[in-house]
Amino acid sequence: MKSLLSVALLISALPSFAQDIVALTAETKKIVLPVVPKVVNAMQEAVADKGVAGAIPVCKEQAPELIKEKHQETGWDIRRVSLKTRNAERATPDLWEARQLADFNIRAALGEKIDSLEKSEITTVDGKPVFRYMKALPVGDVCLKCHGPAETLDSGLKNVLTTTYPHDQATGYAKGQIRGALTVKRPL
């Protein structure tokens, strides 16, 4: 009888739970997603002004700084992650993120537009409820300059990348593929 009561309570809570996820997703997107075009614009400007190798600090320093500002403003854990990391210390996905990235790749292969690939979920981390949000980041023209096929990268750029990122795995992409994702963990 006790288990039936628990199931009934859970079923009755589902509509409000779904509404919570919708509201949390909308709020998270409104606050966090404006960082993405700022990073892309900064990369485009840096490439135009300093060349591709001169733009590396934008991805390495400026993008994390913009994300850090959002973290300080919100208290949320916000990162860029990828299955093929350039900076393993910052960009290695946890298990939940790796599963979502793999799912994004499957969905994209089945024809879903990358701009629509996102995941929202309430999970438990260390025994506490956490809202998780993840948005796929596509490879654009500016990304290919450093993340394209390794054989197409200039040798000088390859040397800078090797020096800056000795364990780099983040090459070999084509335009429109999923480079990684922006991920958010919000305590509830």
Short mmCIF file of N, CA and C in Angstrom, two decimals:
data_model
loop_
_atom_site.label_atom_id
_atom_site.label_comp_id
_atom_site.label_asym_id
_atom_site.label_seq_id
_atom_site.Cartn_x
_atom_site.Cartn_y
_atom_site.Cartn_z
N MET A 1 0.83 -1.19 0.00
CA MET A 1 0.00 0.00 0.00
C MET A 1 0.87 1.25 0.00
N LYS A 2 1.95 1.20 0.79
CA LYS A 2 2.84 2.34 0.89
C LYS A 2 3.46 2.68 -0.47
N SER A 3 3.85 1.65 -1.23
CA SER A 3 4.46 1.89 -2.54
C SER A 3 3.43 2.45 -3.52
N LEU A 4 2.17 2.03 -3.41
CA LEU A 4 1.12 2.59 -4.27
C LEU A 4 0.91 4.07 -3.98
N LEU A 5 0.96 4.45 -2.72
CA LEU A 5 0.82 5.84 -2.33
C LEU A 5 1.98 6.67 -2.89
N SER A 6 3.20 6.13 -2.82
CA SER A 6 4.37 6.83 -3.37
C SER A 6 4.23 7.04 -4.87
N VAL A 7 3.78 6.02 -5.58
CA VAL A 7 3.59 6.13 -7.03
C VAL A 7 2.51 7.15 -7.33
N ALA A 8 1.43 7.14 -6.60
CA ALA A 8 0.34 8.10 -6.82
C ALA A 8 0.82 9.53 -6.59
N LEU A 9 1.60 9.74 -5.53
CA LEU A 9 2.14 11.07 -5.27
C LEU A 9 3.07 11.52 -6.39
N LEU A 10 3.89 10.61 -6.88
CA LEU A 10 4.81 10.93 -7.96
C LEU A 10 4.04 11.30 -9.23
N ILE A 11 3.04 10.53 -9.57
CA ILE A 11 2.23 10.80 -10.77
C ILE A 11 1.52 12.14 -10.64
N SER A 12 1.01 12.45 -9.47
CA SER A 12 0.32 13.73 -9.28
C SER A 12 1.28 14.91 -9.36
N ALA A 13 2.54 14.68 -9.07
CA ALA A 13 3.54 15.76 -9.09
C ALA A 13 4.12 15.99 -10.48
N LEU A 14 3.93 15.06 -11.42
CA LEU A 14 4.54 15.17 -12.74
C LEU A 14 4.20 16.46 -13.50
N PRO A 15 2.94 16.90 -13.54
CA PRO A 15 2.67 18.14 -14.28
C PRO A 15 3.43 19.34 -13.71
N SER A 16 3.52 19.46 -12.40
CA SER A 16 4.24 20.59 -11.81
C SER A 16 5.74 20.44 -12.03
N PHE A 17 6.23 19.20 -12.00
CA PHE A 17 7.64 18.92 -12.27
C PHE A 17 7.99 19.35 -13.69
N ALA A 18 7.15 19.02 -14.65
CA ALA A 18 7.37 19.41 -16.05
C ALA A 18 7.36 20.93 -16.20
N GLN A 19 6.43 21.59 -15.51
CA GLN A 19 6.38 23.06 -15.57
C GLN A 19 7.66 23.66 -14.98
N ASP A 20 8.17 23.07 -13.90
CA ASP A 20 9.42 23.55 -13.31
C ASP A 20 10.56 23.46 -14.32
N ILE A 21 10.66 22.35 -15.03
CA ILE A 21 11.73 22.18 -16.02
C ILE A 21 11.60 23.20 -17.14
N VAL A 22 10.38 23.44 -17.60
CA VAL A 22 10.16 24.42 -18.66
C VAL A 22 10.59 25.81 -18.19
N ALA A 23 10.20 26.20 -17.00
CA ALA A 23 10.56 27.52 -16.46
C ALA A 23 12.07 27.63 -16.21
N LEU A 24 12.65 26.59 -15.64
CA LEU A 24 14.10 26.60 -15.38
C LEU A 24 14.89 26.67 -16.69
N THR A 25 14.42 25.95 -17.69
CA THR A 25 15.09 25.96 -19.00
C THR A 25 15.04 27.35 -19.61
N ALA A 26 13.86 27.95 -19.61
CA ALA A 26 13.71 29.29 -20.20
C ALA A 26 14.60 30.31 -19.49
N GLU A 27 14.60 30.27 -18.17
CA GLU A 27 15.41 31.22 -17.40
C GLU A 27 16.91 31.00 -17.65
N THR A 28 17.32 29.74 -17.65
CA THR A 28 18.73 29.41 -17.86
C THR A 28 19.19 29.87 -19.24
N LYS A 29 18.39 29.59 -20.26
CA LYS A 29 18.74 29.99 -21.62
C LYS A 29 18.86 31.50 -21.73
N LYS A 30 17.92 32.21 -21.13
CA LYS A 30 17.91 33.68 -21.20
C LYS A 30 19.18 34.27 -20.56
N ILE A 31 19.63 33.66 -19.49
CA ILE A 31 20.78 34.20 -18.76
C ILE A 31 22.11 33.75 -19.36
N VAL A 32 22.22 32.50 -19.77
CA VAL A 32 23.51 31.93 -20.15
C VAL A 32 23.81 31.98 -21.65
N LEU A 33 22.82 31.74 -22.49
CA LEU A 33 23.11 31.62 -23.92
C LEU A 33 23.66 32.89 -24.59
N PRO A 34 23.41 34.09 -24.09
CA PRO A 34 24.04 35.27 -24.71
C PRO A 34 25.57 35.25 -24.70
N VAL A 35 26.17 34.38 -23.91
CA VAL A 35 27.63 34.25 -23.90
C VAL A 35 28.14 33.71 -25.24
N VAL A 36 27.39 32.81 -25.86
CA VAL A 36 27.85 32.14 -27.08
C VAL A 36 28.14 33.12 -28.22
N PRO A 37 27.21 34.00 -28.60
CA PRO A 37 27.55 34.92 -29.68
C PRO A 37 28.67 35.90 -29.32
N LYS A 38 28.81 36.21 -28.04
CA LYS A 38 29.92 37.07 -27.61
C LYS A 38 31.26 36.39 -27.91
N VAL A 39 31.35 35.09 -27.63
CA VAL A 39 32.58 34.35 -27.89
C VAL A 39 32.84 34.27 -29.39
N VAL A 40 31.81 33.95 -30.17
CA VAL A 40 31.98 33.84 -31.63
C VAL A 40 32.41 35.18 -32.21
N ASN A 41 31.77 36.27 -31.80
CA ASN A 41 32.14 37.60 -32.29
C ASN A 41 33.58 37.96 -31.90
N ALA A 42 33.95 37.64 -30.67
CA ALA A 42 35.32 37.92 -30.22
C ALA A 42 36.32 37.13 -31.05
N MET A 43 35.99 35.88 -31.38
CA MET A 43 36.89 35.06 -32.21
C MET A 43 37.01 35.66 -33.61
N GLN A 44 35.90 36.04 -34.20
CA GLN A 44 35.94 36.61 -35.55
C GLN A 44 36.78 37.89 -35.57
N GLU A 45 36.61 38.74 -34.59
CA GLU A 45 37.38 39.98 -34.52
C GLU A 45 38.87 39.68 -34.31
N ALA A 46 39.18 38.74 -33.43
CA ALA A 46 40.58 38.41 -33.16
C ALA A 46 41.26 37.82 -34.38
N VAL A 47 40.56 36.95 -35.10
CA VAL A 47 41.14 36.36 -36.32
C VAL A 47 41.40 37.46 -37.34
N ALA A 48 40.45 38.38 -37.49
CA ALA A 48 40.62 39.48 -38.45
C ALA A 48 41.78 40.40 -38.06
N ASP A 49 41.94 40.66 -36.76
CA ASP A 49 42.97 41.58 -36.29
C ASP A 49 44.35 40.95 -36.12
N LYS A 50 44.39 39.71 -35.61
CA LYS A 50 45.66 39.11 -35.19
C LYS A 50 46.01 37.82 -35.92
N GLY A 51 45.14 37.37 -36.80
CA GLY A 51 45.37 36.09 -37.46
C GLY A 51 44.88 34.95 -36.57
N VAL A 52 44.89 33.76 -37.14
CA VAL A 52 44.33 32.61 -36.44
C VAL A 52 45.12 32.30 -35.16
N ALA A 53 46.43 32.21 -35.25
CA ALA A 53 47.23 31.90 -34.06
C ALA A 53 47.08 32.98 -32.99
N GLY A 54 46.96 34.23 -33.41
CA GLY A 54 46.78 35.32 -32.47
C GLY A 54 45.43 35.32 -31.79
N ALA A 55 44.48 34.57 -32.35
CA ALA A 55 43.14 34.51 -31.77
C ALA A 55 42.98 33.40 -30.73
N ILE A 56 43.96 32.54 -30.61
CA ILE A 56 43.87 31.42 -29.66
C ILE A 56 43.55 31.89 -28.24
N PRO A 57 44.13 33.00 -27.75
CA PRO A 57 43.79 33.43 -26.39
C PRO A 57 42.29 33.74 -26.18
N VAL A 58 41.56 34.03 -27.25
CA VAL A 58 40.12 34.27 -27.09
C VAL A 58 39.46 33.00 -26.58
N CYS A 59 39.71 31.87 -27.23
CA CYS A 59 39.12 30.61 -26.79
C CYS A 59 39.70 30.15 -25.46
N LYS A 60 41.00 30.36 -25.29
CA LYS A 60 41.67 29.87 -24.09
C LYS A 60 41.40 30.72 -22.86
N GLU A 61 41.31 32.04 -23.03
CA GLU A 61 41.20 32.94 -21.88
C GLU A 61 39.91 33.75 -21.84
N GLN A 62 39.57 34.37 -22.96
CA GLN A 62 38.42 35.28 -22.96
C GLN A 62 37.10 34.54 -22.81
N ALA A 63 36.92 33.44 -23.53
CA ALA A 63 35.67 32.67 -23.40
C ALA A 63 35.48 32.17 -21.97
N PRO A 64 36.49 31.55 -21.36
CA PRO A 64 36.31 31.14 -19.96
C PRO A 64 36.04 32.32 -19.02
N GLU A 65 36.61 33.48 -19.33
CA GLU A 65 36.37 34.66 -18.50
C GLU A 65 34.90 35.10 -18.60
N LEU A 66 34.35 35.09 -19.81
CA LEU A 66 32.93 35.44 -19.98
C LEU A 66 32.04 34.45 -19.22
N ILE A 67 32.40 33.17 -19.28
CA ILE A 67 31.64 32.15 -18.56
C ILE A 67 31.80 32.34 -17.05
N LYS A 68 33.00 32.68 -16.63
CA LYS A 68 33.25 32.92 -15.20
C LYS A 68 32.41 34.09 -14.68
N GLU A 69 32.26 35.13 -15.50
CA GLU A 69 31.42 36.27 -15.11
C GLU A 69 29.99 35.82 -14.86
N LYS A 70 29.46 34.94 -15.74
CA LYS A 70 28.10 34.42 -15.55
C LYS A 70 28.03 33.56 -14.29
N HIS A 71 29.08 32.81 -14.02
CA HIS A 71 29.12 32.00 -12.80
C HIS A 71 29.07 32.89 -11.57
N GLN A 72 29.86 33.98 -11.59
CA GLN A 72 29.87 34.90 -10.44
C GLN A 72 28.53 35.59 -10.27
N GLU A 73 27.87 35.87 -11.37
CA GLU A 73 26.56 36.53 -11.33
C GLU A 73 25.48 35.59 -10.81
N THR A 74 25.57 34.29 -11.16
CA THR A 74 24.49 33.35 -10.86
C THR A 74 24.81 32.33 -9.78
N GLY A 75 26.09 32.00 -9.62
CA GLY A 75 26.47 30.91 -8.72
C GLY A 75 26.36 29.54 -9.37
N TRP A 76 26.02 29.50 -10.65
CA TRP A 76 25.85 28.23 -11.36
C TRP A 76 27.19 27.75 -11.91
N ASP A 77 27.32 26.45 -12.05
CA ASP A 77 28.49 25.86 -12.70
C ASP A 77 28.21 25.88 -14.20
N ILE A 78 29.00 26.65 -14.95
CA ILE A 78 28.81 26.83 -16.39
C ILE A 78 30.13 26.52 -17.07
N ARG A 79 30.08 25.64 -18.08
CA ARG A 79 31.31 25.25 -18.78
C ARG A 79 31.02 24.97 -20.25
N ARG A 80 32.09 24.92 -21.03
CA ARG A 80 32.04 24.37 -22.38
C ARG A 80 32.71 23.02 -22.30
N VAL A 81 32.06 21.99 -22.84
CA VAL A 81 32.62 20.64 -22.81
C VAL A 81 32.60 20.04 -24.22
N SER A 82 33.41 19.01 -24.41
CA SER A 82 33.48 18.34 -25.70
C SER A 82 33.94 16.91 -25.51
N LEU A 83 33.56 16.04 -26.44
CA LEU A 83 34.07 14.67 -26.42
C LEU A 83 35.50 14.63 -26.94
N LYS A 84 35.89 15.67 -27.71
CA LYS A 84 37.27 15.79 -28.21
C LYS A 84 37.82 17.10 -27.63
N THR A 85 38.45 16.99 -26.48
CA THR A 85 38.85 18.19 -25.75
C THR A 85 40.13 18.81 -26.29
N ARG A 86 40.20 20.09 -26.16
CA ARG A 86 41.43 20.84 -26.42
C ARG A 86 42.10 21.13 -25.08
N ASN A 87 41.30 21.51 -24.10
CA ASN A 87 41.79 21.80 -22.76
C ASN A 87 41.10 20.83 -21.80
N ALA A 88 41.75 19.70 -21.55
CA ALA A 88 41.13 18.64 -20.76
C ALA A 88 40.77 19.08 -19.34
N GLU A 89 41.52 20.02 -18.76
CA GLU A 89 41.22 20.47 -17.40
C GLU A 89 39.87 21.15 -17.32
N ARG A 90 39.50 21.90 -18.34
CA ARG A 90 38.25 22.66 -18.31
C ARG A 90 37.11 21.99 -19.06
N ALA A 91 37.42 21.23 -20.11
CA ALA A 91 36.39 20.84 -21.06
C ALA A 91 36.02 19.36 -21.05
N THR A 92 36.55 18.59 -20.12
CA THR A 92 36.21 17.18 -20.08
C THR A 92 34.82 17.01 -19.48
N PRO A 93 33.94 16.37 -20.22
CA PRO A 93 32.57 16.21 -19.70
C PRO A 93 32.50 15.18 -18.58
N ASP A 94 31.55 15.41 -17.67
CA ASP A 94 31.26 14.38 -16.68
C ASP A 94 30.38 13.33 -17.38
N LEU A 95 29.98 12.30 -16.67
CA LEU A 95 29.22 11.21 -17.28
C LEU A 95 27.90 11.70 -17.89
N TRP A 96 27.17 12.54 -17.17
CA TRP A 96 25.90 13.07 -17.68
C TRP A 96 26.14 13.85 -18.97
N GLU A 97 27.14 14.70 -18.97
CA GLU A 97 27.46 15.53 -20.15
C GLU A 97 27.91 14.67 -21.32
N ALA A 98 28.73 13.65 -21.05
CA ALA A 98 29.19 12.76 -22.13
C ALA A 98 28.01 12.04 -22.77
N ARG A 99 27.06 11.61 -21.95
CA ARG A 99 25.87 10.94 -22.49
C ARG A 99 25.06 11.90 -23.37
N GLN A 100 24.92 13.14 -22.92
CA GLN A 100 24.16 14.11 -23.71
C GLN A 100 24.87 14.42 -25.02
N LEU A 101 26.19 14.58 -24.98
CA LEU A 101 26.95 14.84 -26.21
C LEU A 101 26.81 13.68 -27.19
N ALA A 102 26.88 12.46 -26.69
CA ALA A 102 26.70 11.28 -27.55
C ALA A 102 25.29 11.29 -28.14
N ASP A 103 24.29 11.60 -27.32
CA ASP A 103 22.91 11.67 -27.80
C ASP A 103 22.75 12.79 -28.84
N PHE A 104 23.39 13.95 -28.62
CA PHE A 104 23.34 15.04 -29.59
C PHE A 104 23.90 14.57 -30.94
N ASN A 105 25.02 13.83 -30.90
CA ASN A 105 25.61 13.34 -32.15
C ASN A 105 24.67 12.38 -32.88
N ILE A 106 24.00 11.51 -32.15
CA ILE A 106 23.04 10.59 -32.76
C ILE A 106 21.88 11.37 -33.36
N ARG A 107 21.34 12.31 -32.60
CA ARG A 107 20.20 13.10 -33.09
C ARG A 107 20.57 13.91 -34.32
N ALA A 108 21.79 14.46 -34.33
CA ALA A 108 22.25 15.22 -35.50
C ALA A 108 22.41 14.29 -36.71
N ALA A 109 22.95 13.09 -36.48
CA ALA A 109 23.11 12.12 -37.57
C ALA A 109 21.76 11.70 -38.14
N LEU A 110 20.72 11.75 -37.32
CA LEU A 110 19.37 11.40 -37.78
C LEU A 110 18.65 12.58 -38.41
N GLY A 111 19.35 13.72 -38.52
CA GLY A 111 18.79 14.86 -39.24
C GLY A 111 18.28 16.02 -38.40
N GLU A 112 18.36 15.91 -37.08
CA GLU A 112 17.90 17.01 -36.24
C GLU A 112 18.88 18.18 -36.38
N LYS A 113 18.35 19.39 -36.46
CA LYS A 113 19.19 20.58 -36.60
C LYS A 113 19.97 20.82 -35.31
N ILE A 114 21.25 21.13 -35.45
CA ILE A 114 22.12 21.30 -34.28
C ILE A 114 21.61 22.43 -33.39
N ASP A 115 21.06 23.48 -33.99
CA ASP A 115 20.55 24.60 -33.19
C ASP A 115 19.45 24.18 -32.23
N SER A 116 18.79 23.05 -32.50
CA SER A 116 17.69 22.61 -31.64
C SER A 116 18.15 21.59 -30.59
N LEU A 117 19.40 21.18 -30.64
CA LEU A 117 19.87 20.14 -29.73
C LEU A 117 20.18 20.72 -28.35
N GLU A 118 19.34 20.34 -27.40
CA GLU A 118 19.53 20.75 -26.01
C GLU A 118 18.90 19.71 -25.11
N LYS A 119 19.27 19.76 -23.85
CA LYS A 119 18.73 18.82 -22.87
C LYS A 119 18.57 19.55 -21.55
N SER A 120 17.43 19.36 -20.91
CA SER A 120 17.15 19.91 -19.58
C SER A 120 16.68 18.77 -18.70
N GLU A 121 17.13 18.78 -17.46
CA GLU A 121 16.76 17.68 -16.58
C GLU A 121 17.04 18.06 -15.13
N ILE A 122 16.21 17.57 -14.24
CA ILE A 122 16.50 17.71 -12.81
C ILE A 122 17.09 16.38 -12.38
N THR A 123 18.30 16.45 -11.83
CA THR A 123 19.00 15.25 -11.39
C THR A 123 19.40 15.42 -9.93
N THR A 124 20.07 14.43 -9.41
CA THR A 124 20.59 14.50 -8.05
C THR A 124 22.10 14.40 -8.12
N VAL A 125 22.78 15.35 -7.51
CA VAL A 125 24.24 15.35 -7.43
C VAL A 125 24.61 15.45 -5.96
N ASP A 126 25.38 14.48 -5.49
CA ASP A 126 25.77 14.43 -4.08
C ASP A 126 24.55 14.52 -3.15
N GLY A 127 23.47 13.85 -3.54
CA GLY A 127 22.27 13.80 -2.73
C GLY A 127 21.40 15.05 -2.77
N LYS A 128 21.74 16.01 -3.64
CA LYS A 128 20.98 17.26 -3.70
C LYS A 128 20.39 17.45 -5.11
N PRO A 129 19.18 18.01 -5.20
CA PRO A 129 18.59 18.22 -6.52
C PRO A 129 19.32 19.33 -7.28
N VAL A 130 19.55 19.07 -8.55
CA VAL A 130 20.27 20.00 -9.41
C VAL A 130 19.56 20.05 -10.76
N PHE A 131 19.41 21.25 -11.28
CA PHE A 131 18.90 21.42 -12.64
C PHE A 131 20.09 21.42 -13.58
N ARG A 132 20.01 20.60 -14.63
CA ARG A 132 21.09 20.53 -15.62
C ARG A 132 20.54 20.94 -16.97
N TYR A 133 21.33 21.74 -17.67
CA TYR A 133 20.96 22.20 -19.01
C TYR A 133 22.20 22.09 -19.90
N MET A 134 21.97 21.67 -21.12
CA MET A 134 23.07 21.56 -22.07
C MET A 134 22.59 21.93 -23.45
N LYS A 135 23.40 22.71 -24.16
CA LYS A 135 23.08 23.19 -25.52
C LYS A 135 24.26 22.87 -26.43
N ALA A 136 23.98 22.17 -27.54
CA ALA A 136 25.03 21.83 -28.50
C ALA A 136 25.59 23.08 -29.16
N LEU A 137 26.90 23.06 -29.41
CA LEU A 137 27.58 24.15 -30.09
C LEU A 137 28.11 23.63 -31.43
N PRO A 138 27.63 24.20 -32.53
CA PRO A 138 28.07 23.71 -33.84
C PRO A 138 29.42 24.29 -34.25
N VAL A 139 30.08 23.60 -35.15
CA VAL A 139 31.31 24.09 -35.74
C VAL A 139 30.93 25.09 -36.83
N GLY A 140 31.41 26.32 -36.68
CA GLY A 140 31.18 27.35 -37.69
C GLY A 140 32.45 27.63 -38.46
N ASP A 141 32.37 28.55 -39.39
CA ASP A 141 33.53 28.89 -40.22
C ASP A 141 34.73 29.29 -39.39
N VAL A 142 34.52 30.15 -38.39
CA VAL A 142 35.66 30.62 -37.59
C VAL A 142 36.28 29.47 -36.78
N CYS A 143 35.47 28.50 -36.39
CA CYS A 143 35.97 27.35 -35.62
C CYS A 143 36.92 26.48 -36.43
N LEU A 144 36.61 26.36 -37.73
CA LEU A 144 37.41 25.48 -38.59
C LEU A 144 38.86 25.90 -38.69
N LYS A 145 39.12 27.16 -38.46
CA LYS A 145 40.49 27.66 -38.58
C LYS A 145 41.44 26.96 -37.61
N CYS A 146 40.93 26.53 -36.46
CA CYS A 146 41.76 25.80 -35.47
C CYS A 146 41.27 24.37 -35.22
N HIS A 147 40.02 24.09 -35.58
CA HIS A 147 39.43 22.79 -35.26
C HIS A 147 39.15 21.94 -36.50
N GLY A 148 39.51 22.43 -37.67
CA GLY A 148 39.28 21.68 -38.90
C GLY A 148 40.21 20.48 -39.00
N PRO A 149 40.21 19.83 -40.17
CA PRO A 149 41.10 18.67 -40.36
C PRO A 149 42.56 19.06 -40.10
N ALA A 150 43.26 18.26 -39.34
CA ALA A 150 44.65 18.57 -38.94
C ALA A 150 45.54 18.80 -40.15
N GLU A 151 45.32 18.06 -41.23
CA GLU A 151 46.18 18.21 -42.41
C GLU A 151 45.98 19.55 -43.13
N THR A 152 44.89 20.25 -42.81
CA THR A 152 44.66 21.55 -43.46
C THR A 152 45.15 22.72 -42.61
N LEU A 153 45.57 22.45 -41.38
CA LEU A 153 46.03 23.52 -40.51
C LEU A 153 47.46 23.92 -40.86
N ASP A 154 47.71 25.20 -40.88
CA ASP A 154 49.04 25.75 -41.15
C ASP A 154 50.04 25.20 -40.12
N SER A 155 51.28 24.91 -40.55
CA SER A 155 52.28 24.32 -39.66
C SER A 155 52.61 25.25 -38.48
N GLY A 156 52.63 26.56 -38.73
CA GLY A 156 52.88 27.51 -37.64
C GLY A 156 51.77 27.45 -36.60
N LEU A 157 50.54 27.35 -37.08
CA LEU A 157 49.39 27.24 -36.17
C LEU A 157 49.47 25.93 -35.39
N LYS A 158 49.82 24.85 -36.08
CA LYS A 158 49.95 23.55 -35.40
C LYS A 158 50.96 23.64 -34.26
N ASN A 159 52.07 24.33 -34.50
CA ASN A 159 53.09 24.48 -33.46
C ASN A 159 52.55 25.25 -32.27
N VAL A 160 51.81 26.34 -32.53
CA VAL A 160 51.22 27.13 -31.44
C VAL A 160 50.21 26.28 -30.67
N LEU A 161 49.37 25.54 -31.39
CA LEU A 161 48.38 24.68 -30.72
C LEU A 161 49.06 23.61 -29.87
N THR A 162 50.11 23.00 -30.41
CA THR A 162 50.83 21.96 -29.67
C THR A 162 51.47 22.51 -28.41
N THR A 163 52.00 23.72 -28.51
CA THR A 163 52.61 24.36 -27.35
C THR A 163 51.55 24.76 -26.32
N THR A 164 50.46 25.32 -26.81
CA THR A 164 49.39 25.81 -25.92
C THR A 164 48.57 24.67 -25.33
N TYR A 165 48.32 23.66 -26.15
CA TYR A 165 47.48 22.52 -25.74
C TYR A 165 48.20 21.22 -26.08
N PRO A 166 49.12 20.77 -25.23
CA PRO A 166 49.92 19.59 -25.57
C PRO A 166 49.11 18.30 -25.76
N HIS A 167 47.90 18.23 -25.21
CA HIS A 167 47.09 17.01 -25.33
C HIS A 167 45.84 17.26 -26.18
N ASP A 168 45.96 18.14 -27.13
CA ASP A 168 44.83 18.54 -27.98
C ASP A 168 44.26 17.36 -28.76
N GLN A 169 42.94 17.21 -28.69
CA GLN A 169 42.22 16.21 -29.47
C GLN A 169 41.17 16.87 -30.38
N ALA A 170 41.13 18.19 -30.38
CA ALA A 170 39.99 18.92 -30.95
C ALA A 170 40.19 19.38 -32.39
N THR A 171 40.67 18.49 -33.24
CA THR A 171 40.75 18.80 -34.66
C THR A 171 39.99 17.73 -35.43
N GLY A 172 39.87 17.95 -36.73
CA GLY A 172 39.20 16.97 -37.57
C GLY A 172 37.72 17.24 -37.77
N TYR A 173 37.25 18.40 -37.35
CA TYR A 173 35.84 18.73 -37.49
C TYR A 173 35.54 19.30 -38.88
N ALA A 174 34.28 19.18 -39.26
CA ALA A 174 33.77 19.80 -40.48
C ALA A 174 32.66 20.77 -40.08
N LYS A 175 32.43 21.76 -40.93
CA LYS A 175 31.40 22.75 -40.64
C LYS A 175 30.06 22.05 -40.41
N GLY A 176 29.37 22.49 -39.37
CA GLY A 176 28.06 21.95 -39.06
C GLY A 176 28.06 20.77 -38.10
N GLN A 177 29.23 20.22 -37.79
CA GLN A 177 29.27 19.16 -36.80
C GLN A 177 29.13 19.77 -35.41
N ILE A 178 28.97 18.91 -34.42
CA ILE A 178 28.89 19.38 -33.03
C ILE A 178 30.30 19.45 -32.47
N ARG A 179 30.73 20.65 -32.13
CA ARG A 179 32.06 20.86 -31.54
C ARG A 179 32.06 20.48 -30.07
N GLY A 180 30.94 20.73 -29.41
CA GLY A 180 30.80 20.46 -27.99
C GLY A 180 29.48 21.05 -27.52
N ALA A 181 29.46 21.49 -26.28
CA ALA A 181 28.22 22.03 -25.73
C ALA A 181 28.52 23.00 -24.60
N LEU A 182 27.57 23.89 -24.39
CA LEU A 182 27.58 24.74 -23.21
C LEU A 182 26.72 24.01 -22.19
N THR A 183 27.24 23.85 -20.99
CA THR A 183 26.54 23.07 -19.99
C THR A 183 26.41 23.87 -18.68
N VAL A 184 25.27 23.69 -18.03
CA VAL A 184 24.97 24.44 -16.82
C VAL A 184 24.46 23.46 -15.76
N LYS A 185 24.97 23.65 -14.53
CA LYS A 185 24.48 22.93 -13.36
C LYS A 185 24.02 23.95 -12.35
N ARG A 186 22.72 23.94 -12.05
CA ARG A 186 22.13 24.90 -11.10
C ARG A 186 21.62 24.16 -9.87
N PRO A 187 22.09 24.54 -8.69
CA PRO A 187 21.52 23.92 -7.49
C PRO A 187 20.07 24.37 -7.32
N LEU A 188 19.26 23.49 -6.80
CA LEU A 188 17.84 23.83 -6.55
C LEU A 188 17.57 23.92 -5.06
#
